[in-house]
mmCIF file with all atom_site columns, C-alpha atoms in Angstrom:
data_model
loop_
_atom_site.group_PDB
_atom_site.id
_atom_site.type_symbol
_atom_site.label_atom_id
_atom_site.label_alt_id
_atom_site.label_comp_id
_atom_site.label_asym_id
_atom_site.label_entity_id
_atom_site.label_seq_id
_atom_site.pdbx_PDB_ins_code
_atom_site.Cartn_x
_atom_site.Cartn_y
_atom_site.Cartn_z
_atom_site.occupancy
_atom_site.B_iso_or_equiv
_atom_site.pdbx_formal_charge
_atom_site.auth_seq_id
_atom_site.auth_comp_id
_atom_site.auth_asym_id
_atom_site.auth_atom_id
_atom_site.pdbx_PDB_model_num
ATOM 1   C CA . UNK A 1 1   ? 28.524  13.228  -11.814 1.00 67.00 ? 425 UNK A CA 1
ATOM 2   C CA . UNK A 1 2   ? 26.987  16.108  -13.608 1.00 70.00 ? 426 UNK A CA 1
ATOM 3   C CA . UNK A 1 3   ? 24.299  16.467  -10.940 1.00 79.00 ? 427 UNK A CA 1
ATOM 4   C CA . UNK A 1 4   ? 26.799  16.869  -8.143  1.00 80.00 ? 428 UNK A CA 1
ATOM 5   C CA . UNK A 1 5   ? 29.838  18.402  -9.876  1.00 78.00 ? 429 UNK A CA 1
ATOM 6   C CA . UNK A 1 6   ? 28.081  20.902  -12.127 1.00 81.00 ? 430 UNK A CA 1
ATOM 7   C CA . UNK A 1 7   ? 24.651  21.385  -10.590 1.00 81.00 ? 431 UNK A CA 1
ATOM 8   C CA . UNK A 1 8   ? 25.765  20.944  -7.033  1.00 83.00 ? 432 UNK A CA 1
ATOM 9   C CA . UNK A 1 9   ? 22.609  18.952  -6.377  1.00 87.00 ? 433 UNK A CA 1
ATOM 10  C CA . UNK A 1 10  ? 21.752  17.938  -2.760  1.00 89.00 ? 434 UNK A CA 1
ATOM 11  C CA . UNK A 1 11  ? 20.769  14.498  -4.051  1.00 92.00 ? 435 UNK A CA 1
ATOM 12  C CA . UNK A 1 12  ? 19.284  12.607  -7.003  1.00 94.00 ? 436 UNK A CA 1
ATOM 13  C CA . UNK A 1 13  ? 15.948  10.919  -7.920  1.00 95.00 ? 437 UNK A CA 1
ATOM 14  C CA . UNK A 1 14  ? 15.756  7.308   -8.960  1.00 97.00 ? 438 UNK A CA 1
ATOM 15  C CA . UNK A 1 15  ? 12.607  5.389   -10.055 1.00 97.00 ? 439 UNK A CA 1
ATOM 16  C CA . UNK A 1 16  ? 11.689  2.057   -8.381  1.00 98.00 ? 440 UNK A CA 1
ATOM 17  C CA . UNK A 1 17  ? 12.576  0.104   -11.371 1.00 98.00 ? 441 UNK A CA 1
ATOM 18  C CA . UNK A 1 18  ? 14.235  0.492   -14.750 1.00 98.00 ? 442 UNK A CA 1
ATOM 19  C CA . UNK A 1 19  ? 12.979  -1.924  -17.448 1.00 96.00 ? 443 UNK A CA 1
ATOM 20  C CA . UNK A 1 20  ? 11.732  -4.248  -14.791 1.00 95.00 ? 444 UNK A CA 1
ATOM 21  C CA . UNK A 1 21  ? 15.029  -4.215  -12.776 1.00 97.00 ? 445 UNK A CA 1
ATOM 22  C CA . UNK A 1 22  ? 14.574  -3.151  -9.284  1.00 98.00 ? 446 UNK A CA 1
ATOM 23  C CA . UNK A 1 23  ? 17.415  -1.131  -7.592  1.00 98.00 ? 447 UNK A CA 1
ATOM 24  C CA . UNK A 1 24  ? 19.135  -4.062  -5.822  1.00 98.00 ? 448 UNK A CA 1
ATOM 25  C CA . UNK A 1 25  ? 19.790  -5.614  -9.195  1.00 98.00 ? 449 UNK A CA 1
ATOM 26  C CA . UNK A 1 26  ? 23.551  -6.153  -9.891  1.00 98.00 ? 450 UNK A CA 1
ATOM 27  C CA . UNK A 1 27  ? 23.350  -4.023  -12.981 1.00 98.00 ? 451 UNK A CA 1
ATOM 28  C CA . UNK A 1 28  ? 23.096  -1.039  -10.712 1.00 98.00 ? 452 UNK A CA 1
ATOM 29  C CA . UNK A 1 29  ? 26.223  -1.822  -8.656  1.00 98.00 ? 453 UNK A CA 1
ATOM 30  C CA . UNK A 1 30  ? 28.485  0.725   -10.274 1.00 97.00 ? 454 UNK A CA 1
ATOM 31  C CA . UNK A 1 31  ? 25.795  3.461   -9.673  1.00 96.00 ? 455 UNK A CA 1
ATOM 32  C CA . UNK A 1 32  ? 25.478  2.365   -6.057  1.00 98.00 ? 456 UNK A CA 1
ATOM 33  C CA . UNK A 1 33  ? 29.279  2.398   -5.625  1.00 97.00 ? 457 UNK A CA 1
ATOM 34  C CA . UNK A 1 34  ? 29.405  5.929   -6.825  1.00 95.00 ? 458 UNK A CA 1
ATOM 35  C CA . UNK A 1 35  ? 26.455  7.077   -4.812  1.00 96.00 ? 459 UNK A CA 1
ATOM 36  C CA . UNK A 1 36  ? 28.019  5.583   -1.674  1.00 97.00 ? 460 UNK A CA 1
ATOM 37  C CA . UNK A 1 37  ? 31.254  7.268   -2.325  1.00 95.00 ? 461 UNK A CA 1
ATOM 38  C CA . UNK A 1 38  ? 29.428  10.608  -2.606  1.00 94.00 ? 462 UNK A CA 1
ATOM 39  C CA . UNK A 1 39  ? 27.267  9.849   0.492   1.00 95.00 ? 463 UNK A CA 1
ATOM 40  C CA . UNK A 1 40  ? 24.363  10.721  -1.655  1.00 96.00 ? 464 UNK A CA 1
ATOM 41  C CA . UNK A 1 41  ? 20.743  11.313  -0.836  1.00 97.00 ? 465 UNK A CA 1
ATOM 42  C CA . UNK A 1 42  ? 18.674  9.198   -3.131  1.00 98.00 ? 466 UNK A CA 1
ATOM 43  C CA . UNK A 1 43  ? 14.926  9.887   -3.449  1.00 97.00 ? 467 UNK A CA 1
ATOM 44  C CA . UNK A 1 44  ? 12.935  6.961   -4.923  1.00 98.00 ? 468 UNK A CA 1
ATOM 45  C CA . UNK A 1 45  ? 9.623   7.257   -6.543  1.00 97.00 ? 469 UNK A CA 1
ATOM 46  C CA . UNK A 1 46  ? 7.544   4.379   -7.911  1.00 97.00 ? 470 UNK A CA 1
ATOM 47  C CA . UNK A 1 47  ? 6.858   3.888   -11.561 1.00 95.00 ? 471 UNK A CA 1
ATOM 48  C CA . UNK A 1 48  ? 5.256   1.349   -13.958 1.00 93.00 ? 472 UNK A CA 1
ATOM 49  C CA . UNK A 1 49  ? 6.636   -2.156  -13.576 1.00 93.00 ? 473 UNK A CA 1
ATOM 50  C CA . UNK A 1 50  ? 6.571   -4.326  -16.843 1.00 92.00 ? 474 UNK A CA 1
ATOM 51  C CA . UNK A 1 51  ? 5.918   -7.371  -14.634 1.00 91.00 ? 475 UNK A CA 1
ATOM 52  C CA . UNK A 1 52  ? 2.797   -6.070  -12.981 1.00 88.00 ? 476 UNK A CA 1
ATOM 53  C CA . UNK A 1 53  ? 0.823   -3.726  -15.035 1.00 83.00 ? 477 UNK A CA 1
ATOM 54  C CA . UNK A 1 54  ? -1.057  -6.020  -17.348 1.00 82.00 ? 478 UNK A CA 1
ATOM 55  C CA . UNK A 1 55  ? -4.356  -7.587  -16.597 1.00 81.00 ? 479 UNK A CA 1
ATOM 56  C CA . UNK A 1 56  ? -5.035  -5.296  -13.687 1.00 83.00 ? 480 UNK A CA 1
ATOM 57  C CA . UNK A 1 57  ? -8.317  -5.116  -11.885 1.00 87.00 ? 481 UNK A CA 1
ATOM 58  C CA . UNK A 1 58  ? -10.802 -3.389  -14.350 1.00 88.00 ? 482 UNK A CA 1
ATOM 59  C CA . UNK A 1 59  ? -10.946 0.374   -13.794 1.00 88.00 ? 483 UNK A CA 1
ATOM 60  C CA . UNK A 1 60  ? -7.653  0.579   -11.945 1.00 87.00 ? 484 UNK A CA 1
ATOM 61  C CA . UNK A 1 61  ? -4.487  2.266   -13.082 1.00 87.00 ? 485 UNK A CA 1
ATOM 62  C CA . UNK A 1 62  ? -0.965  1.512   -11.935 1.00 89.00 ? 486 UNK A CA 1
ATOM 63  C CA . UNK A 1 63  ? -0.689  4.301   -9.360  1.00 89.00 ? 487 UNK A CA 1
ATOM 64  C CA . UNK A 1 64  ? -3.771  2.932   -7.568  1.00 89.00 ? 488 UNK A CA 1
ATOM 65  C CA . UNK A 1 65  ? -2.243  -0.267  -6.415  1.00 91.00 ? 489 UNK A CA 1
ATOM 66  C CA . UNK A 1 66  ? 0.878   -1.126  -8.267  1.00 94.00 ? 490 UNK A CA 1
ATOM 67  C CA . UNK A 1 67  ? 2.968   1.948   -7.412  1.00 95.00 ? 491 UNK A CA 1
ATOM 68  C CA . UNK A 1 68  ? 2.864   1.300   -3.654  1.00 96.00 ? 492 UNK A CA 1
ATOM 69  C CA . UNK A 1 69  ? 3.823   -2.380  -4.339  1.00 96.00 ? 493 UNK A CA 1
ATOM 70  C CA . UNK A 1 70  ? 6.662   -1.420  -6.615  1.00 97.00 ? 494 UNK A CA 1
ATOM 71  C CA . UNK A 1 71  ? 8.177   0.880   -3.939  1.00 98.00 ? 495 UNK A CA 1
ATOM 72  C CA . UNK A 1 72  ? 8.107   -2.105  -1.620  1.00 98.00 ? 496 UNK A CA 1
ATOM 73  C CA . UNK A 1 73  ? 9.572   -4.385  -4.196  1.00 98.00 ? 497 UNK A CA 1
ATOM 74  C CA . UNK A 1 74  ? 12.562  -2.192  -4.644  1.00 98.00 ? 498 UNK A CA 1
ATOM 75  C CA . UNK A 1 75  ? 13.055  -1.766  -0.924  1.00 98.00 ? 499 UNK A CA 1
ATOM 76  C CA . UNK A 1 76  ? 13.102  -5.534  -0.552  1.00 98.00 ? 500 UNK A CA 1
ATOM 77  C CA . UNK A 1 77  ? 15.435  -5.804  -3.585  1.00 98.00 ? 501 UNK A CA 1
ATOM 78  C CA . UNK A 1 78  ? 17.924  -3.312  -2.030  1.00 98.00 ? 502 UNK A CA 1
ATOM 79  C CA . UNK A 1 79  ? 17.900  -5.081  1.362   1.00 98.00 ? 503 UNK A CA 1
ATOM 80  C CA . UNK A 1 80  ? 17.953  -8.688  0.224   1.00 98.00 ? 504 UNK A CA 1
ATOM 81  C CA . UNK A 1 81  ? 20.611  -8.064  -2.388  1.00 98.00 ? 505 UNK A CA 1
ATOM 82  C CA . UNK A 1 82  ? 22.897  -6.745  0.396   1.00 98.00 ? 506 UNK A CA 1
ATOM 83  C CA . UNK A 1 83  ? 22.993  -3.199  -1.291  1.00 98.00 ? 507 UNK A CA 1
ATOM 84  C CA . UNK A 1 84  ? 21.855  -1.366  1.961   1.00 98.00 ? 508 UNK A CA 1
ATOM 85  C CA . UNK A 1 85  ? 24.557  -3.275  3.897   1.00 97.00 ? 509 UNK A CA 1
ATOM 86  C CA . UNK A 1 86  ? 27.429  -2.888  1.428   1.00 98.00 ? 510 UNK A CA 1
ATOM 87  C CA . UNK A 1 87  ? 26.711  0.810   0.697   1.00 98.00 ? 511 UNK A CA 1
ATOM 88  C CA . UNK A 1 88  ? 25.719  2.226   3.992   1.00 97.00 ? 512 UNK A CA 1
ATOM 89  C CA . UNK A 1 89  ? 26.548  5.892   3.085   1.00 98.00 ? 513 UNK A CA 1
ATOM 90  C CA . UNK A 1 90  ? 23.609  6.165   0.678   1.00 98.00 ? 514 UNK A CA 1
ATOM 91  C CA . UNK A 1 91  ? 20.672  7.888   2.370   1.00 98.00 ? 515 UNK A CA 1
ATOM 92  C CA . UNK A 1 92  ? 17.657  6.453   0.662   1.00 98.00 ? 516 UNK A CA 1
ATOM 93  C CA . UNK A 1 93  ? 14.278  8.329   0.912   1.00 98.00 ? 517 UNK A CA 1
ATOM 94  C CA . UNK A 1 94  ? 11.155  6.424   -0.234  1.00 98.00 ? 518 UNK A CA 1
ATOM 95  C CA . UNK A 1 95  ? 7.994   8.091   -1.139  1.00 97.00 ? 519 UNK A CA 1
ATOM 96  C CA . UNK A 1 96  ? 4.550   7.275   0.239   1.00 97.00 ? 520 UNK A CA 1
ATOM 97  C CA . UNK A 1 97  ? 5.849   5.844   3.465   1.00 98.00 ? 521 UNK A CA 1
ATOM 98  C CA . UNK A 1 98  ? 7.545   2.958   1.705   1.00 98.00 ? 522 UNK A CA 1
ATOM 99  C CA . UNK A 1 99  ? 4.369   2.008   -0.270  1.00 97.00 ? 523 UNK A CA 1
ATOM 100 C CA . UNK A 1 100 ? 2.944   -1.246  0.825   1.00 97.00 ? 524 UNK A CA 1
ATOM 101 C CA . UNK A 1 101 ? 5.655   -1.764  3.454   1.00 98.00 ? 525 UNK A CA 1
ATOM 102 C CA . UNK A 1 102 ? 3.373   -1.400  6.532   1.00 97.00 ? 526 UNK A CA 1
ATOM 103 C CA . UNK A 1 103 ? 0.843   -3.933  5.309   1.00 96.00 ? 527 UNK A CA 1
ATOM 104 C CA . UNK A 1 104 ? 3.484   -6.465  4.319   1.00 97.00 ? 528 UNK A CA 1
ATOM 105 C CA . UNK A 1 105 ? 5.885   -5.952  7.164   1.00 98.00 ? 529 UNK A CA 1
ATOM 106 C CA . UNK A 1 106 ? 5.025   -9.344  8.868   1.00 96.00 ? 530 UNK A CA 1
ATOM 107 C CA . UNK A 1 107 ? 6.218   -11.096 5.765   1.00 96.00 ? 531 UNK A CA 1
ATOM 108 C CA . UNK A 1 108 ? 9.162   -8.945  5.024   1.00 97.00 ? 532 UNK A CA 1
ATOM 109 C CA . UNK A 1 109 ? 10.725  -8.761  8.407   1.00 96.00 ? 533 UNK A CA 1
ATOM 110 C CA . UNK A 1 110 ? 11.487  -12.518 8.296   1.00 95.00 ? 534 UNK A CA 1
ATOM 111 C CA . UNK A 1 111 ? 13.379  -12.459 4.958   1.00 95.00 ? 535 UNK A CA 1
ATOM 112 C CA . UNK A 1 112 ? 16.633  -12.130 6.706   1.00 92.00 ? 536 UNK A CA 1
ATOM 113 C CA . UNK A 1 113 ? 16.400  -15.635 8.005   1.00 92.00 ? 537 UNK A CA 1
ATOM 114 C CA . UNK A 1 114 ? 15.912  -17.086 4.406   1.00 94.00 ? 538 UNK A CA 1
ATOM 115 C CA . UNK A 1 115 ? 19.129  -19.024 3.623   1.00 94.00 ? 539 UNK A CA 1
ATOM 116 C CA . UNK A 1 116 ? 19.754  -17.241 0.303   1.00 94.00 ? 540 UNK A CA 1
ATOM 117 C CA . UNK A 1 117 ? 19.590  -13.790 2.020   1.00 96.00 ? 541 UNK A CA 1
ATOM 118 C CA . UNK A 1 118 ? 21.041  -14.466 5.471   1.00 93.00 ? 542 UNK A CA 1
ATOM 119 C CA . UNK A 1 119 ? 24.634  -13.634 4.641   1.00 95.00 ? 543 UNK A CA 1
ATOM 120 C CA . UNK A 1 120 ? 23.562  -10.428 2.780   1.00 96.00 ? 544 UNK A CA 1
ATOM 121 C CA . UNK A 1 121 ? 21.546  -9.090  5.638   1.00 96.00 ? 545 UNK A CA 1
ATOM 122 C CA . UNK A 1 122 ? 23.477  -9.799  8.749   1.00 95.00 ? 546 UNK A CA 1
ATOM 123 C CA . UNK A 1 123 ? 21.837  -7.238  10.844  1.00 96.00 ? 547 UNK A CA 1
ATOM 124 C CA . UNK A 1 124 ? 18.423  -8.440  9.851   1.00 96.00 ? 548 UNK A CA 1
ATOM 125 C CA . UNK A 1 125 ? 15.703  -6.806  7.768   1.00 98.00 ? 549 UNK A CA 1
ATOM 126 C CA . UNK A 1 126 ? 14.131  -4.715  10.514  1.00 98.00 ? 550 UNK A CA 1
ATOM 127 C CA . UNK A 1 127 ? 17.458  -3.059  11.164  1.00 98.00 ? 551 UNK A CA 1
ATOM 128 C CA . UNK A 1 128 ? 17.928  -2.227  7.518   1.00 98.00 ? 552 UNK A CA 1
ATOM 129 C CA . UNK A 1 129 ? 14.424  -0.776  7.334   1.00 98.00 ? 553 UNK A CA 1
ATOM 130 C CA . UNK A 1 130 ? 15.149  1.490   10.228  1.00 98.00 ? 554 UNK A CA 1
ATOM 131 C CA . UNK A 1 131 ? 18.110  3.001   8.371   1.00 97.00 ? 555 UNK A CA 1
ATOM 132 C CA . UNK A 1 132 ? 16.065  4.139   5.446   1.00 98.00 ? 556 UNK A CA 1
ATOM 133 C CA . UNK A 1 133 ? 14.026  7.357   5.214   1.00 98.00 ? 557 UNK A CA 1
ATOM 134 C CA . UNK A 1 134 ? 10.336  7.658   4.229   1.00 98.00 ? 558 UNK A CA 1
ATOM 135 C CA . UNK A 1 135 ? 8.115   10.544  3.303   1.00 98.00 ? 559 UNK A CA 1
ATOM 136 C CA . UNK A 1 136 ? 4.569   11.144  4.244   1.00 98.00 ? 560 UNK A CA 1
ATOM 137 C CA . UNK A 1 137 ? 3.094   11.739  0.770   1.00 96.00 ? 561 UNK A CA 1
ATOM 138 C CA . UNK A 1 138 ? -0.332  9.909   0.416   1.00 93.00 ? 562 UNK A CA 1
ATOM 139 C CA . UNK A 1 139 ? -0.090  8.360   3.836   1.00 96.00 ? 563 UNK A CA 1
ATOM 140 C CA . UNK A 1 140 ? -3.344  7.881   5.677   1.00 96.00 ? 564 UNK A CA 1
ATOM 141 C CA . UNK A 1 141 ? -3.123  9.666   9.042   1.00 96.00 ? 565 UNK A CA 1
ATOM 142 C CA . UNK A 1 142 ? -5.317  7.197   10.908  1.00 96.00 ? 566 UNK A CA 1
ATOM 143 C CA . UNK A 1 143 ? -3.595  3.970   9.731   1.00 97.00 ? 567 UNK A CA 1
ATOM 144 C CA . UNK A 1 144 ? -0.393  4.215   7.667   1.00 97.00 ? 568 UNK A CA 1
ATOM 145 C CA . UNK A 1 145 ? 1.464   6.811   9.701   1.00 98.00 ? 569 UNK A CA 1
ATOM 146 C CA . UNK A 1 146 ? 0.973   5.072   13.095  1.00 98.00 ? 570 UNK A CA 1
ATOM 147 C CA . UNK A 1 147 ? 1.950   1.773   11.536  1.00 98.00 ? 571 UNK A CA 1
ATOM 148 C CA . UNK A 1 148 ? 5.129   3.096   9.951   1.00 98.00 ? 572 UNK A CA 1
ATOM 149 C CA . UNK A 1 149 ? 6.196   4.683   13.224  1.00 98.00 ? 573 UNK A CA 1
ATOM 150 C CA . UNK A 1 150 ? 5.979   1.211   14.882  1.00 98.00 ? 574 UNK A CA 1
ATOM 151 C CA . UNK A 1 151 ? 8.522   -0.018  12.307  1.00 98.00 ? 575 UNK A CA 1
ATOM 152 C CA . UNK A 1 152 ? 10.952  2.879   12.062  1.00 98.00 ? 576 UNK A CA 1
ATOM 153 C CA . UNK A 1 153 ? 11.961  5.618   14.462  1.00 98.00 ? 577 UNK A CA 1
ATOM 154 C CA . UNK A 1 154 ? 10.495  9.129   13.973  1.00 98.00 ? 578 UNK A CA 1
ATOM 155 C CA . UNK A 1 155 ? 13.962  10.379  12.905  1.00 98.00 ? 579 UNK A CA 1
ATOM 156 C CA . UNK A 1 156 ? 13.329  8.599   9.595   1.00 98.00 ? 580 UNK A CA 1
ATOM 157 C CA . UNK A 1 157 ? 10.134  10.278  8.613   1.00 98.00 ? 581 UNK A CA 1
ATOM 158 C CA . UNK A 1 158 ? 10.030  13.345  6.317   1.00 98.00 ? 582 UNK A CA 1
ATOM 159 C CA . UNK A 1 159 ? 7.200   15.569  5.184   1.00 97.00 ? 583 UNK A CA 1
ATOM 160 C CA . UNK A 1 160 ? 6.381   14.628  1.593   1.00 95.00 ? 584 UNK A CA 1
ATOM 161 C CA . UNK A 1 161 ? 4.286   16.520  -0.914  1.00 92.00 ? 585 UNK A CA 1
ATOM 162 C CA . UNK A 1 162 ? 4.808   14.139  -4.002  1.00 90.00 ? 586 UNK A CA 1
ATOM 163 C CA . UNK A 1 163 ? 6.096   17.190  -5.914  1.00 84.00 ? 587 UNK A CA 1
ATOM 164 C CA . UNK A 1 164 ? 6.879   17.161  -8.834  1.00 81.00 ? 588 UNK A CA 1
ATOM 165 C CA . UNK A 1 165 ? 6.003   13.666  -9.928  1.00 80.00 ? 589 UNK A CA 1
ATOM 166 C CA . UNK A 1 166 ? 2.433   13.895  -8.791  1.00 77.00 ? 590 UNK A CA 1
ATOM 167 C CA . UNK A 1 167 ? 1.789   17.466  -10.310 1.00 68.00 ? 591 UNK A CA 1
ATOM 168 C CA . UNK A 1 168 ? 0.327   19.544  -11.654 1.00 70.00 ? 592 UNK A CA 1
ATOM 169 C CA . UNK A 1 169 ? -0.919  21.727  -8.683  1.00 71.00 ? 593 UNK A CA 1
ATOM 170 C CA . UNK A 1 170 ? 1.308   24.672  -7.765  1.00 81.00 ? 594 UNK A CA 1
ATOM 171 C CA . UNK A 1 171 ? 4.094   23.716  -5.451  1.00 83.00 ? 595 UNK A CA 1
ATOM 172 C CA . UNK A 1 172 ? 2.721   25.772  -2.537  1.00 85.00 ? 596 UNK A CA 1
ATOM 173 C CA . UNK A 1 173 ? -0.600  24.076  -2.802  1.00 88.00 ? 597 UNK A CA 1
ATOM 174 C CA . UNK A 1 174 ? 0.968   20.644  -2.766  1.00 89.00 ? 598 UNK A CA 1
ATOM 175 C CA . UNK A 1 175 ? 3.034   21.500  0.373   1.00 90.00 ? 599 UNK A CA 1
ATOM 176 C CA . UNK A 1 176 ? -0.087  22.978  2.108   1.00 92.00 ? 600 UNK A CA 1
ATOM 177 C CA . UNK A 1 177 ? -1.904  19.766  1.364   1.00 92.00 ? 601 UNK A CA 1
ATOM 178 C CA . UNK A 1 178 ? 1.092   17.682  2.625   1.00 94.00 ? 602 UNK A CA 1
ATOM 179 C CA . UNK A 1 179 ? 1.153   19.651  5.980   1.00 96.00 ? 603 UNK A CA 1
ATOM 180 C CA . UNK A 1 180 ? -2.672  19.299  6.399   1.00 96.00 ? 604 UNK A CA 1
ATOM 181 C CA . UNK A 1 181 ? -2.518  15.530  5.740   1.00 95.00 ? 605 UNK A CA 1
ATOM 182 C CA . UNK A 1 182 ? 0.301   14.977  8.093   1.00 97.00 ? 606 UNK A CA 1
ATOM 183 C CA . UNK A 1 183 ? -1.138  17.120  10.942  1.00 97.00 ? 607 UNK A CA 1
ATOM 184 C CA . UNK A 1 184 ? -4.426  15.158  10.662  1.00 97.00 ? 608 UNK A CA 1
ATOM 185 C CA . UNK A 1 185 ? -2.385  12.524  12.453  1.00 97.00 ? 609 UNK A CA 1
ATOM 186 C CA . UNK A 1 186 ? -2.300  15.005  15.430  1.00 97.00 ? 610 UNK A CA 1
ATOM 187 C CA . UNK A 1 187 ? 1.441   14.645  15.971  1.00 97.00 ? 611 UNK A CA 1
ATOM 188 C CA . UNK A 1 188 ? 3.078   15.764  19.200  1.00 98.00 ? 612 UNK A CA 1
ATOM 189 C CA . UNK A 1 189 ? 4.970   19.125  19.036  1.00 97.00 ? 613 UNK A CA 1
ATOM 190 C CA . UNK A 1 190 ? 8.166   17.251  19.033  1.00 98.00 ? 614 UNK A CA 1
ATOM 191 C CA . UNK A 1 191 ? 7.179   14.938  16.146  1.00 98.00 ? 615 UNK A CA 1
ATOM 192 C CA . UNK A 1 192 ? 5.775   17.810  14.247  1.00 98.00 ? 616 UNK A CA 1
ATOM 193 C CA . UNK A 1 193 ? 9.106   19.662  14.410  1.00 97.00 ? 617 UNK A CA 1
ATOM 194 C CA . UNK A 1 194 ? 11.038  16.532  13.504  1.00 97.00 ? 618 UNK A CA 1
ATOM 195 C CA . UNK A 1 195 ? 8.996   15.647  10.447  1.00 98.00 ? 619 UNK A CA 1
ATOM 196 C CA . UNK A 1 196 ? 8.329   19.176  9.178   1.00 97.00 ? 620 UNK A CA 1
ATOM 197 C CA . UNK A 1 197 ? 11.833  20.551  9.859   1.00 96.00 ? 621 UNK A CA 1
ATOM 198 C CA . UNK A 1 198 ? 14.554  18.892  11.842  1.00 97.00 ? 622 UNK A CA 1
ATOM 199 C CA . UNK A 1 199 ? 14.843  15.524  9.947   1.00 97.00 ? 623 UNK A CA 1
ATOM 200 C CA . UNK A 1 200 ? 15.266  17.368  6.634   1.00 96.00 ? 624 UNK A CA 1
ATOM 201 C CA . UNK A 1 201 ? 17.817  19.722  8.121   1.00 96.00 ? 625 UNK A CA 1
ATOM 202 C CA . UNK A 1 202 ? 19.866  16.769  9.284   1.00 95.00 ? 626 UNK A CA 1
ATOM 203 C CA . UNK A 1 203 ? 19.803  15.278  5.828   1.00 96.00 ? 627 UNK A CA 1
ATOM 204 C CA . UNK A 1 204 ? 20.524  18.655  3.989   1.00 94.00 ? 628 UNK A CA 1
ATOM 205 C CA . UNK A 1 205 ? 22.423  20.873  6.465   1.00 91.00 ? 629 UNK A CA 1
ATOM 206 C CA . UNK A 1 206 ? 22.572  23.730  3.955   1.00 89.00 ? 630 UNK A CA 1
ATOM 207 C CA . UNK A 1 207 ? 18.768  24.285  4.494   1.00 86.00 ? 631 UNK A CA 1
ATOM 208 C CA . UNK A 1 208 ? 19.654  25.945  7.841   1.00 81.00 ? 632 UNK A CA 1
ATOM 209 C CA . UNK A 1 209 ? 21.274  28.755  5.878   1.00 82.00 ? 633 UNK A CA 1
ATOM 210 C CA . UNK A 1 210 ? 18.289  29.578  3.773   1.00 74.00 ? 634 UNK A CA 1
#
């Protein structure tokens, strides 16, 4: 309430899990109800998951592998719990193109037919995934971006710099790198305009007045 009523924020940031509970957990229902009422923009960034950061491959740290997986875990949690269906006014934005979503899509897309999830995802998992937004931070231009654009429409892709959670470079440097990384994909002029400007303007109309 403070973020909106006092700070007049455009949206809020949530982490992918809190004490090992992903965002579709019933404990977060009151939060989701309020965010849905406010038609909130919710940017989700991964964090350390208590379940999965012990006994990792020697030399790796959680951001190397576990962060992408935790983003995907929380997306699956939100969809299979029925959260994205029950609270359609929340505009979720997931960093890093949804983490491991593209690699696991073949397994994830069929979850809507699992008996325990069927009633919670009446439109099917692919339809719910297409409603979400994804940013381009840390997305490989040769493999990840093309794969994601086969899963979701280009209207759901936003330029992402990973600022401020992946600091400490200056903001302008991170944005320059974000543009370079995305444009390595060689997007069409239309897609470039969508991702670098129009999709964000649609989410946050006040940007047009800046």
